[in-house]
PDB file of C-alpha atoms in Angstrom:
ATOM      1  CA  MET I  28      68.643  97.500  -5.218  1.00 44.00           C
ATOM      2  CA  GLN I  29      68.223  93.804  -6.263  1.00 45.00           C
ATOM      3  CA  LYS I  30      65.407  91.340  -6.254  1.00 45.00           C
ATOM      4  CA  GLU I  31      65.497  87.819  -6.418  1.00 43.00           C
ATOM      5  CA  PHE I  32      62.460  85.880  -7.086  1.00 42.00           C
ATOM      6  CA  SER I  33      62.353  81.978  -6.365  1.00 41.00           C
ATOM      7  CA  SER I  34      59.856  79.521  -7.077  1.00 43.00           C
ATOM      8  CA  PHE I  35      60.173  75.856  -5.808  1.00 38.00           C
ATOM      9  CA  GLY I  36      57.330  73.252  -6.651  1.00 42.00           C
ATOM     10  CA  ASP I  37      56.694  69.617  -6.853  1.00 42.00           C
ATOM     11  CA  SER I  38      54.282  67.848  -8.746  1.00 44.00           C
ATOM     12  CA  ALA I  39      53.045  64.206  -8.448  1.00 41.00           C
ATOM     13  CA  ASP I  40      50.076  63.151 -10.639  1.00 47.00           C
ATOM     14  CA  ILE I  41      49.223  59.077  -9.760  1.00 45.00           C
ATOM     15  CA  LYS I  42      46.500  57.824 -11.548  1.00 48.00           C
ATOM     16  CA  LEU I  43      45.428  53.862 -10.743  1.00 43.00           C
ATOM     17  CA  ASN I  44      43.138  52.180 -12.896  1.00 50.00           C
ATOM     18  CA  ALA I  45      41.626  48.873 -11.876  1.00 48.00           C
ATOM     19  CA  ASN I  46      38.969  46.755 -13.308  1.00 49.00           C
ATOM     20  CA  VAL I  47      38.949  44.074 -11.333  1.00 47.00           C
ATOM     21  CA  THR I  48      35.953  41.879 -10.992  1.00 49.00           C
ATOM     22  CA  ASP I  49      35.386  39.152  -8.721  1.00 50.00           C
ATOM     23  CA  SER I  50      31.727  37.909  -8.938  1.00 55.00           C
ATOM     24  CA  GLU I  51      30.059  34.898  -7.247  1.00 60.00           C
ATOM     25  CA  THR I  52      26.772  33.582  -8.610  1.00 65.00           C
ATOM     26  CA  THR I  53      25.133  31.279  -6.871  1.00 67.00           C
ATOM     27  CA  SER I  54      22.073  29.024  -7.986  1.00 75.00           C
ATOM     28  CA  ILE I  55      19.432  27.039  -6.125  1.00 74.00           C
ATOM     29  CA  ALA I  56      17.879  24.282  -7.824  1.00 74.00           C
ATOM     30  CA  GLY I  57      15.076  22.094  -6.329  1.00 82.00           C
ATOM     31  CA  HIS I  58      14.099  18.208  -7.410  1.00 86.00           C
ATOM     32  CA  TYR I  59      11.254  16.552  -6.612  1.00 90.00           C
ATOM     33  CA  HIS I  60      11.642  12.361  -6.310  1.00 93.00           C
ATOM     34  CA  VAL I  61       8.572  10.490  -6.541  1.00 94.00           C
ATOM     35  CA  VAL I  62       7.893   6.740  -6.586  1.00 95.00           C
ATOM     36  CA  CYS I  63       4.183   5.190  -6.616  1.00 95.00           C
ATOM     37  CA  ARG I  64       3.607   1.858  -5.704  1.00 96.00           C
ATOM     38  CA  ASP I  65       0.269  -0.064  -5.845  1.00 95.00           C
ATOM     39  CA  LYS I  66      -1.604  -1.574  -2.336  1.00 92.00           C
ATOM     40  CA  ASP I  67       0.708  -4.714  -2.780  1.00 94.00           C
ATOM     41  CA  GLY I  68       3.975  -2.808  -2.767  1.00 95.00           C
ATOM     42  CA  ASN I  69       4.913  -3.111  -6.494  1.00 96.00           C
ATOM     43  CA  ILE I  70       6.525  -0.269  -8.016  1.00 96.00           C
ATOM     44  CA  LYS I  71       4.230   1.478 -10.965  1.00 95.00           C
ATOM     45  CA  TRP I  72       5.685   4.363 -11.402  1.00 93.00           C
ATOM     46  CA  GLU I  73       8.955   6.823 -10.432  1.00 94.00           C
ATOM     47  CA  GLU I  74      10.016  10.092 -11.619  1.00 91.00           C
ATOM     48  CA  GLU I  75      12.113  12.967 -10.711  1.00 91.00           C
ATOM     49  CA  PHE I  76      12.070  16.205 -11.679  1.00 89.00           C
ATOM     50  CA  PRO I  77      12.807  19.953 -11.272  1.00 86.00           C
ATOM     51  CA  ASN I  78      10.991  22.708  -9.417  1.00 85.00           C
ATOM     52  CA  LEU I  79      10.192  26.328 -10.245  1.00 84.00           C
ATOM     53  CA  VAL I  80      11.014  28.545  -7.205  1.00 86.00           C
ATOM     54  CA  VAL I  81       8.586  31.447  -7.386  1.00 88.00           C
ATOM     55  CA  ALA I  82       9.506  34.893  -6.342  1.00 88.00           C
ATOM     56  CA  VAL I  83       7.395  35.118  -3.192  1.00 88.00           C
ATOM     57  CA  GLY I  84       9.570  31.955  -2.038  1.00 86.00           C
ATOM     58  CA  LYS I  85      12.738  33.425  -3.131  1.00 82.00           C
ATOM     59  CA  GLN I  86      11.887  36.696  -1.203  1.00 84.00           C
ATOM     60  CA  LEU I  87      11.069  34.859   1.681  1.00 84.00           C
ATOM     61  CA  MET I  88      13.946  33.190   1.448  1.00 79.00           C
ATOM     62  CA  LEU I  89      16.572  36.424   1.319  1.00 79.00           C
ATOM     63  CA  ASP I  90      14.640  38.166   4.272  1.00 79.00           C
ATOM     64  CA  THR I  91      14.454  35.609   6.594  1.00 77.00           C
ATOM     65  CA  LEU I  92      18.086  35.004   5.837  1.00 73.00           C
ATOM     66  CA  LEU I  93      19.500  38.460   5.485  1.00 74.00           C
ATOM     67  CA  LYS I  94      16.713  40.797   6.857  1.00 69.00           C
ATOM     68  CA  GLY I  95      17.047  39.623  10.252  1.00 62.00           C
ATOM     69  CA  SER I  96      13.242  39.561  11.454  1.00 62.00           C
ATOM     70  CA  SER I  97      12.166  37.211  13.806  1.00 64.00           C
ATOM     71  CA  TYR I  98      10.941  33.912  12.128  1.00 67.00           C
ATOM     72  CA  THR I  99       9.862  30.451  12.951  1.00 70.00           C
ATOM     73  CA  VAL I 100       9.641  27.981  10.568  1.00 77.00           C
ATOM     74  CA  VAL I 101       6.068  26.737   9.328  1.00 85.00           C
ATOM     75  CA  GLY I 102       5.735  23.913   7.977  1.00 89.00           C
ATOM     76  CA  PRO I 103       7.134  23.692   4.850  1.00 94.00           C
ATOM     77  CA  TYR I 104       3.913  21.545   3.875  1.00 96.00           C
ATOM     78  CA  LEU I 105       4.538  19.645   0.791  1.00 97.00           C
ATOM     79  CA  GLY I 106       1.100  19.352  -1.412  1.00 97.00           C
ATOM     80  CA  LEU I 107       0.481  17.397  -4.492  1.00 97.00           C
ATOM     81  CA  ILE I 108      -0.795  18.807  -8.160  1.00 96.00           C
ATOM     82  CA  SER I 109      -3.661  17.598  -9.958  1.00 96.00           C
ATOM     83  CA  GLY I 110      -3.971  16.863 -13.683  1.00 92.00           C
ATOM     84  CA  SER I 111      -1.739  16.978 -16.992  1.00 91.00           C
ATOM     85  CA  GLY I 112      -1.120  20.176 -18.748  1.00 91.00           C
ATOM     86  CA  ASN I 113       0.220  21.856 -15.785  1.00 93.00           C
ATOM     87  CA  THR I 114       1.700  25.210 -16.218  1.00 93.00           C
ATOM     88  CA  PHE I 115       3.904  27.777 -13.783  1.00 93.00           C
ATOM     89  CA  ALA I 116       4.883  31.119 -13.652  1.00 93.00           C
ATOM     90  CA  ALA I 117       7.460  32.961 -10.979  1.00 92.00           C
ATOM     91  CA  ALA I 118       4.741  35.091 -10.215  1.00 95.00           C
ATOM     92  CA  ASP I 119       2.457  32.062  -8.664  1.00 95.00           C
ATOM     93  CA  THR I 120       1.348  32.409  -5.621  1.00 96.00           C
ATOM     94  CA  MET I 121      -0.964  30.609  -2.995  1.00 96.00           C
ATOM     95  CA  THR I 122      -3.917  32.574  -4.039  1.00 96.00           C
ATOM     96  CA  SER I 123      -3.336  33.147  -7.585  1.00 96.00           C
ATOM     97  CA  HIS I 124      -1.861  29.999  -9.508  1.00 96.00           C
ATOM     98  CA  ALA I 125      -3.848  29.844 -12.546  1.00 94.00           C
ATOM     99  CA  GLY I 126      -1.633  26.940 -14.140  1.00 94.00           C
ATOM    100  CA  TRP I 127      -2.652  24.291 -11.926  1.00 96.00           C
ATOM    101  CA  THR I 128      -5.088  23.026  -9.131  1.00 96.00           C
ATOM    102  CA  GLU I 129      -4.279  20.838  -5.772  1.00 97.00           C
ATOM    103  CA  PHE I 130      -4.645  17.162  -5.891  1.00 97.00           C
ATOM    104  CA  ILE I 131      -6.740  16.311  -2.807  1.00 97.00           C
ATOM    105  CA  ASN I 132      -7.433  12.747  -2.911  1.00 97.00           C
ATOM    106  CA  TYR I 133      -4.871  11.506  -0.098  1.00 97.00           C
ATOM    107  CA  THR I 134      -3.784  10.819   3.217  1.00 98.00           C
ATOM    108  CA  VAL I 135      -0.901  11.124   5.196  1.00 97.00           C
ATOM    109  CA  GLY I 136      -0.489   9.346   8.384  1.00 96.00           C
ATOM    110  CA  GLY I 137      -4.284   8.596   8.173  1.00 95.00           C
ATOM    111  CA  SER I 138      -5.147  12.307   7.815  1.00 97.00           C
ATOM    112  CA  ALA I 139      -6.374  14.130   5.065  1.00 97.00           C
ATOM    113  CA  VAL I 140      -3.828  16.768   5.054  1.00 97.00           C
ATOM    114  CA  ARG I 141      -0.362  18.145   3.008  1.00 98.00           C
ATOM    115  CA  GLY I 142       2.649  16.308   4.123  1.00 97.00           C
ATOM    116  CA  THR I 143       5.218  17.828   6.632  1.00 96.00           C
ATOM    117  CA  ALA I 144       9.119  18.339   4.580  1.00 94.00           C
ATOM    118  CA  VAL I 145      11.581  17.880   7.376  1.00 94.00           C
ATOM    119  CA  PHE I 146      14.853  18.753   6.279  1.00 90.00           C
ATOM    120  CA  GLY I 147      17.647  17.278   7.476  1.00 89.00           C
ATOM    121  CA  SER I 148      20.976  19.704   8.203  1.00 87.00           C
ATOM    122  CA  ALA I 149      22.592  21.151   4.688  1.00 85.00           C
ATOM    123  CA  THR I 150      25.774  19.621   3.483  1.00 87.00           C
ATOM    124  CA  SER I 151      28.594  21.049   1.408  1.00 84.00           C
ATOM    125  CA  SER I 152      30.963  19.521  -0.723  1.00 83.00           C
ATOM    126  CA  GLY I 153      33.708  20.924  -2.955  1.00 69.00           C
ATOM    127  CA  LEU I 154      35.275  24.276  -2.675  1.00 67.00           C
ATOM    128  CA  THR I 155      37.382  25.537  -6.248  1.00 64.00           C
ATOM    129  CA  PRO I 156      36.102  25.839  -8.359  1.00 63.00           C
ATOM    130  CA  SER I 157      32.313  25.344  -7.152  1.00 72.00           C
ATOM    131  CA  ASN I 158      30.744  24.579  -3.690  1.00 79.00           C
ATOM    132  CA  VAL I 159      27.737  22.425  -4.021  1.00 80.00           C
ATOM    133  CA  THR I 160      25.467  22.600  -0.872  1.00 84.00           C
ATOM    134  CA  THR I 161      22.455  20.109  -0.263  1.00 87.00           C
ATOM    135  CA  SER I 162      19.258  19.616   2.087  1.00 88.00           C
ATOM    136  CA  SER I 163      17.051  17.297   1.389  1.00 91.00           C
ATOM    137  CA  ALA I 164      13.622  16.250   3.171  1.00 93.00           C
ATOM    138  CA  SER I 165      12.711  12.826   4.438  1.00 95.00           C
ATOM    139  CA  ALA I 166      10.493  11.146   2.167  1.00 96.00           C
ATOM    140  CA  ILE I 167       6.807  11.600   2.534  1.00 97.00           C
ATOM    141  CA  THR I 168       3.936   8.980   1.925  1.00 97.00           C
ATOM    142  CA  TYR I 169       0.331   9.548   0.524  1.00 97.00           C
ATOM    143  CA  THR I 170      -2.033   7.132   0.536  1.00 97.00           C
ATOM    144  CA  ILE I 171      -4.334   7.675  -2.448  1.00 97.00           C
ATOM    145  CA  THR I 172      -7.996   7.615  -1.445  1.00 97.00           C
ATOM    146  CA  GLY I 173     -11.795   7.847  -3.279  1.00 94.00           C
ATOM    147  CA  GLY I 174     -11.389   7.434  -6.509  1.00 91.00           C
ATOM    148  CA  GLY I 175      -7.738   8.270  -7.017  1.00 94.00           C
ATOM    149  CA  GLY I 176      -6.727  10.535 -10.160  1.00 96.00           C
ATOM    150  CA  THR I 177      -4.325  12.045 -12.167  1.00 96.00           C
ATOM    151  CA  VAL I 178      -1.874  13.415 -10.444  1.00 96.00           C
ATOM    152  CA  GLY I 179       0.479  16.230 -11.983  1.00 95.00           C
ATOM    153  CA  GLY I 180       3.376  17.444  -9.765  1.00 95.00           C
ATOM    154  CA  CYS I 181       4.206  18.888  -6.273  1.00 95.00           C
ATOM    155  CA  PHE I 182       4.236  21.965  -4.633  1.00 96.00           C
ATOM    156  CA  LEU I 183       6.228  23.326  -1.268  1.00 95.00           C
ATOM    157  CA  VAL I 184       4.209  26.562   1.106  1.00 96.00           C
ATOM    158  CA  THR I 185       5.902  27.664   3.985  1.00 92.00           C
ATOM    159  CA  GLY I 186       5.887  31.196   5.906  1.00 89.00           C
ATOM    160  CA  PRO I 187       3.742  32.657   8.263  1.00 88.00           C
ATOM    161  CA  GLY I 188      -0.096  31.106   7.784  1.00 91.00           C
ATOM    162  CA  ALA I 189       1.282  28.074   5.784  1.00 94.00           C
ATOM    163  CA  SER I 190      -1.343  25.199   6.950  1.00 96.00           C
ATOM    164  CA  SER I 191      -1.082  21.584   6.209  1.00 97.00           C
ATOM    165  CA  THR I 192      -5.164  21.585   5.215  1.00 97.00           C
ATOM    166  CA  GLN I 193      -5.867  20.315   1.683  1.00 97.00           C
ATOM    167  CA  ASN I 194      -6.842  23.679  -0.723  1.00 97.00           C
ATOM    168  CA  ASN I 195      -5.602  26.202   2.225  1.00 97.00           C
ATOM    169  CA  THR I 196      -4.131  29.257   0.525  1.00 96.00           C
ATOM    170  CA  SER I 197      -2.439  31.033   3.230  1.00 96.00           C
ATOM    171  CA  GLY I 198       1.343  30.835   3.778  1.00 94.00           C
ATOM    172  CA  THR I 199       3.951  31.660   1.034  1.00 92.00           C
ATOM    173  CA  LEU I 200       4.390  28.935  -2.228  1.00 94.00           C
ATOM    174  CA  TYR I 201       8.296  28.346  -2.179  1.00 92.00           C
ATOM    175  CA  SER I 202       8.244  26.301  -4.869  1.00 91.00           C
ATOM    176  CA  ALA I 203       6.065  23.916  -7.953  1.00 93.00           C
ATOM    177  CA  GLY I 204       6.962  21.492 -10.519  1.00 92.00           C
ATOM    178  CA  ALA I 205       5.433  19.003 -12.923  1.00 92.00           C
ATOM    179  CA  PHE I 206       6.107  15.395 -13.965  1.00 90.00           C
ATOM    180  CA  ALA I 207       7.036  15.113 -17.693  1.00 88.00           C
ATOM    181  CA  THR I 208       4.072  12.858 -17.945  1.00 89.00           C
ATOM    182  CA  ALA I 209       1.083  13.321 -15.412  1.00 92.00           C
ATOM    183  CA  LYS I 210       0.333  10.142 -13.706  1.00 93.00           C
ATOM    184  CA  VAL I 211      -2.664   7.920 -13.468  1.00 94.00           C
ATOM    185  CA  THR I 212      -3.133   6.934  -9.525  1.00 95.00           C
ATOM    186  CA  THR I 213      -6.003   4.294  -8.145  1.00 96.00           C
ATOM    187  CA  ALA I 214      -7.170   3.831  -4.406  1.00 96.00           C
ATOM    188  CA  GLY I 215      -4.874   2.055  -2.276  1.00 96.00           C
ATOM    189  CA  ASP I 216      -1.816   3.212  -4.318  1.00 97.00           C
ATOM    190  CA  THR I 217       0.932   4.738  -2.345  1.00 97.00           C
ATOM    191  CA  VAL I 218       3.018   7.736  -3.356  1.00 96.00           C
ATOM    192  CA  SER I 219       6.280   8.468  -1.657  1.00 96.00           C
ATOM    193  CA  VAL I 220       7.655  12.070  -2.042  1.00 96.00           C
ATOM    194  CA  THR I 221      11.367  13.227  -1.578  1.00 95.00           C
ATOM    195  CA  TYR I 222      12.402  16.881  -1.761  1.00 93.00           C
ATOM    196  CA  SER I 223      16.186  17.699  -2.219  1.00 90.00           C
ATOM    197  CA  THR I 224      17.232  21.514  -2.760  1.00 86.00           C
ATOM    198  CA  THR I 225      20.868  22.213  -3.840  1.00 82.00           C
ATOM    199  CA  ALA I 226      22.841  25.677  -4.010  1.00 79.00           C
ATOM    200  CA  THR I 227      25.791  25.584  -6.486  1.00 79.00           C
ATOM    201  CA  SER I 228      28.421  28.649  -6.304  1.00 73.00           C
TER     202      SER I 228
END
């Protein structure tokens, strides 16, 4: 008796190691442009300065855009910051911002309220290597009243509950920023503020 055993087999071992990274980063920066004129319209001072977009402001932005919940824009309202030596922290909120206080000796359109920032449609420029998208609000004019005082910077509040009422702590603080040097104002001065924000990737 003859027994024959045959064994056939194919083996293929394929490995693909890929370490390809395509990362895109986006930075968002905002700027306040402020011009102060005296009662006769003469420029007393002018300054542009960056802002800090605080943590709750970033959360509101991403939740609104990406989470998909129903949302109506409230404001945004732009207020002035009082005094000098102001400090800002990522943890600042409308109810808790130990490094600064609100300046309230002004009117907007004859009423003692924060100005409403009205943004135009965003525009983009450039595709490679970077893209820059910008949105700017129309200038808001604050007329200084009472004894005037020292203006140290600006802030922006929005989100549900936000209010144009001065010293109101409702809503979500979006950003805040300070002059390099605080500015003195007197009654009758006008302070014009333009806020713009830019996303760069």
